[in-house]
C-alpha cells in the first residue's frame, strides 16, 4: 500500500512538473509554481502581472520555473514593454533550457525568443543557444505595431515531435493570432526549465518589462485547416484564405473547391502560405454563394475530410448610372424631442444589381464633400446616411452609413448631390424646398419622402411629408410609397436670363428629358432673331439650359422667347400660359431712374415690411442690376446690401414694384392689385420701427435713398403699426419736408404695387362729386350704391363725411376723421347708422376735410335715394 501511494505521488509530481499555467492571480510568483532566479528584481503589480523591478543601472534579470515539455508542446504568454526594444534593451523568453540560470553562458543549451535583436527589430527572433554561442534559426518578418514607443503582444509557439516550430503573434495583446513563420530544428529535444530574461542598459527601463498569462501544455495538431475568409478579386477570380498555412500540393487541386451554382474553378494558384486564388472561365453573377472545400491539408499534413464551407456575397462589376441609386428620404429639420431627432437622408437601390458605393461622393449646397466608406447596396435595399456621431441612433432602423464631414441640411431648401468616386458623374440630384412637404405644419420634425422611387420624373410632385409613425421611415419602404404615382402637372418656363448679347439662360420648374431640353427647334425669339445655334445643359438637374445665338440681341428692343415641344417625363406638354419670357437688354440704371416711392417699416406681422420702387423713366429697366440696403443700420453701404433679383425683373415705365421678404404677408394685409410686381428676396435689410434709411444701388452708385422716421406719420393717427410712409411727389427729393406722408386709411394704410394714396397733382383743385345723383339700394344690380368721388390738391388730409336728410337730420356717419388718399372713392349703401335702409327721399352729403397744418375745406352734395314703383 505504501509503495502504491509513493508511485501515485511521484506520478502526480511528474504531471505537475510537465505543465505550467500561471496568470499571477494569487499575487505571488514564489509558489504554485515556484520561480527562481533574481527574484528580488521582480514583483507582482496591482493589476496582477509579473513586472521587472531591478536596479536602476545596466542589469540582467531573469526568472525560471521547471518545465519538461519540449516536443508536441505549445507555449503561450503575454508581454508588454513600455519602451521600444533595441539590441541593448530587450526581453528573452526561454522556451527550452537545460539550465535554471538563464544568465549563464557555460553549458547552457536552450531555445529562446528575443524581441529587439539586430536581425529583427520589430518582431521576434527564434534563437538556439549553445553556451556562449547564439544562432538565429528564424527571424520573423517585422510587424507594424499599434504604438511605436511600446509593445503589447500575445505569443503562441507550437513545436511537434519532429522539431517543427510555428510561431503566432497578436500585437494588440488579444488572441487573434497570425502565423508569422515556421522552421524545423530538433537539435535539443528535452528541457528542464522555462523562463524570462530582461536585459537593459538604459536605467529607466528597470521596471518596464511586464509578463502575464504563461501557459505550457501538451499539444498535438491533428486539426485540418478551416476557411477564414473569401473575397472577390474580379468577376472571375476569388481569394480564399485559411486559418493556417496549407500544403501547396493539395491546395492547387481544382476539384477540392466548389462554389454553389458555379462549380469548380478552372485554375487554383497559391497566393501566400495560407491563401489561394480561384479562377473561373466565365463571369460569376452577383449574388450570395457558398464555397465548399475538401481534401486540402495544412503543412502538418492534416487534411480536410469533412467539408468546410463559407457563405459570401459577390458583387459583379457594375458601373451605376443616373437613377440606379436615389435619395429616397430626407430629414432636414428634425425635432430634438422626437424619436428621429437627428438629420439623415436615405438612399435606395432601384435596381436588381448589387452596387458598390465605396468611395462615392456626397455634397449638399455647401462646399463640403464627404466620401463613403466601404459599403455595398443590395438590390432594392436602403441605406441610412447620417453623421458618424449619430450612427448608433439610426442603427436600430436598418443598415447605417456614417459620413464626415456632415454638411448640415438647410431647413428651407438645399441641393443634394450624389456622385461616383470620380466626383463628376451624377447618380442623383435633389433640390428640395420646404414647400415640398405640402403641409406647413410638417416643415419641422417630419421627413420628406419620395413617393415613387422608380419614376423618371423628379422634383416637387414626387415628394411629400412622411405619414410614418415616427414621422419618418428610415431603412424601410416609405409611408407614402406609390409605384403608380405619376406627374400630370405641366412644366413651366420660370425665367430667361440674358448672360450676354448672344447667350440666354432658360430655367424650368422641373426636370425635362435631355433630348427635349437641348433641341434647338424647341426655342424661338421673334423680331428676326429666330432659333438658337446651340443649346447646352446647365447644371445637373435637367432644369436649365443655355441658348447660344449666332445673331446678337439688340439693346432696348423688347422681344419674346417662346418655348414649344417641351413636356414633362409623363408626356404632359409645357403650360401654354407659362411658355414665354420677355427678352430685353436694357440700358444701365442711372440715379433718378428708379425712385423709392413707399416704405413699410413697422409691419403688422413679422417679415411683412416692404420697400416700393417706381420707374420714373419712359424705358423698361431691369431690377436685377440693383441692390437694397439700410446704410443707417449697418454703418456702411457694403455689408447690408441685398440682391433684389438674381434673374431679370423688368419694370415697365411708370409702374410700381414691391421688394419684400414675404410676398404672402404683403398680399394678405393689403390690396396689391399687381401681385406679379412683387419681388420676394431672401431677407430684407433691418428697418427698425423708429428710424432708418432705405437705399437702392447699382454697384456702388446710389440710385435713390429715403430716410424715414416714425415722427413723419400723421400726428392725428393713434396707431401707426402697419401704416406705410408714401412719397407725395416724385418731382422732389424723398426727404424734402412734407414729401413723406402716412398712407391713407381709405386706401388700407398702404398701396403696394400701385399709385400712392398721397400722391399730389398741383394742377388739380379739391373737389367732391357724385358719380350718380340717384341710386336705388334694392340689389337689382343697377345703381345699388352711391359713389362719392373725391380729389384733394394737398396730401395728409383727414375727412369726416356725414349724410343728412333734407330736414337736416343726421342719419349716417360715413367717415369719422379718417386719413384720406388724394384721390379716390367712397360708397354709401343707403343704410343708416342702425343698419336700416333709409327712406326714399332727398339727402345731403357733407364732406369736411382738414390737415395738421390747419387748412380746412368743406363740400356739400345732394342725392336722391329712390325705389321702384310697384
GROMACS .gro file of N, CA and C in nm, residues 322 327 363 415-419 423-431 511-512 514 517 537-545:
model
   90
  322UNK      N    1  -2.717   5.709  -6.369
  322UNK     CA    2  -2.809   5.800  -6.304
  322UNK      C    3  -2.944   5.732  -6.281
  327UNK      N    4  -3.194   5.943  -5.381
  327UNK     CA    5  -3.230   5.996  -5.250
  327UNK      C    6  -3.377   5.962  -5.228
  363UNK      N    7  -2.240   6.568  -5.151
  363UNK     CA    8  -2.232   6.706  -5.105
  363UNK      C    9  -2.370   6.769  -5.112
  415UNK      N   10  -2.957   7.164  -5.188
  415UNK     CA   11  -2.926   7.081  -5.305
  415UNK      C   12  -2.847   6.960  -5.259
  416UNK      N   13  -2.895   6.840  -5.287
  416UNK     CA   14  -2.825   6.717  -5.251
  416UNK      C   15  -2.771   6.653  -5.378
  417UNK      N   16  -2.641   6.622  -5.376
  417UNK     CA   17  -2.573   6.567  -5.493
  417UNK      C   18  -2.508   6.434  -5.456
  418UNK      N   19  -2.524   6.334  -5.542
  418UNK     CA   20  -2.462   6.202  -5.523
  418UNK      C   21  -2.381   6.171  -5.648
  419UNK      N   22  -2.248   6.146  -5.627
  419UNK     CA   23  -2.157   6.124  -5.739
  419UNK      C   24  -2.088   5.990  -5.726
  423UNK      N   25  -1.628   6.196  -5.867
  423UNK     CA   26  -1.674   6.327  -5.823
  423UNK      C   27  -1.742   6.409  -5.930
  424UNK      N   28  -1.762   6.351  -6.049
  424UNK     CA   29  -1.821   6.425  -6.160
  424UNK      C   30  -1.947   6.358  -6.214
  425UNK      N   31  -1.951   6.225  -6.213
  425UNK     CA   32  -2.065   6.152  -6.268
  425UNK      C   33  -2.180   6.154  -6.167
  426UNK      N   34  -2.290   6.218  -6.205
  426UNK     CA   35  -2.405   6.234  -6.116
  426UNK      C   36  -2.490   6.108  -6.116
  427UNK      N   37  -2.519   6.056  -5.996
  427UNK     CA   38  -2.609   5.942  -5.981
  427UNK      C   39  -2.749   5.991  -5.944
  428UNK      N   40  -2.757   6.092  -5.858
  428UNK     CA   41  -2.887   6.153  -5.829
  428UNK      C   42  -2.865   6.294  -5.779
  429UNK      N   43  -2.968   6.376  -5.799
  429UNK     CA   44  -2.964   6.516  -5.757
  429UNK      C   45  -3.105   6.555  -5.713
  430UNK      N   46  -3.114   6.618  -5.596
  430UNK     CA   47  -3.242   6.667  -5.545
  430UNK      C   48  -3.223   6.810  -5.497
  431UNK      N   49  -3.311   6.899  -5.542
  431UNK     CA   50  -3.310   7.037  -5.497
  431UNK      C   51  -3.443   7.064  -5.429
  511UNK      N   52  -3.761   6.888  -6.390
  511UNK     CA   53  -3.668   6.821  -6.480
  511UNK      C   54  -3.736   6.785  -6.612
  512UNK      N   55  -3.660   6.801  -6.720
  512UNK     CA   56  -3.709   6.771  -6.855
  512UNK      C   57  -3.610   6.673  -6.918
  514UNK      N   58  -3.343   6.522  -7.142
  514UNK     CA   59  -3.232   6.594  -7.205
  514UNK      C   60  -3.253   6.611  -7.355
  517UNK      N   61  -3.483   6.897  -7.391
  517UNK     CA   62  -3.428   7.019  -7.333
  517UNK      C   63  -3.322   7.082  -7.423
  537UNK      N   64  -2.684   7.191  -7.173
  537UNK     CA   65  -2.733   7.172  -7.037
  537UNK      C   66  -2.657   7.262  -6.941
  538UNK      N   67  -2.728   7.312  -6.842
  538UNK     CA   68  -2.668   7.396  -6.739
  538UNK      C   69  -2.695   7.331  -6.603
  539UNK      N   70  -2.592   7.274  -6.540
  539UNK     CA   71  -2.610   7.206  -6.413
  539UNK      C   72  -2.650   7.061  -6.432
  540UNK      N   73  -2.689   6.999  -6.319
  540UNK     CA   74  -2.714   6.854  -6.319
  540UNK      C   75  -2.860   6.818  -6.300
  541UNK      N   76  -2.949   6.918  -6.286
  541UNK     CA   77  -3.088   6.888  -6.252
  541UNK      C   78  -3.178   6.873  -6.373
  542UNK      N   79  -3.126   6.891  -6.496
  542UNK     CA   80  -3.208   6.885  -6.619
  542UNK      C   81  -3.324   6.985  -6.613
  543UNK      N   82  -3.297   7.100  -6.554
  543UNK     CA   83  -3.399   7.205  -6.545
  543UNK      C   84  -3.350   7.336  -6.604
  544UNK      N   85  -3.229   7.339  -6.656
  544UNK     CA   86  -3.172   7.465  -6.702
  544UNK      C   87  -3.085   7.441  -6.824
  545UNK      N   88  -3.094   7.533  -6.921
  545UNK     CA   89  -3.010   7.527  -7.041
  545UNK      C   90  -2.958   7.666  -7.073
   0.00000   0.00000   0.00000
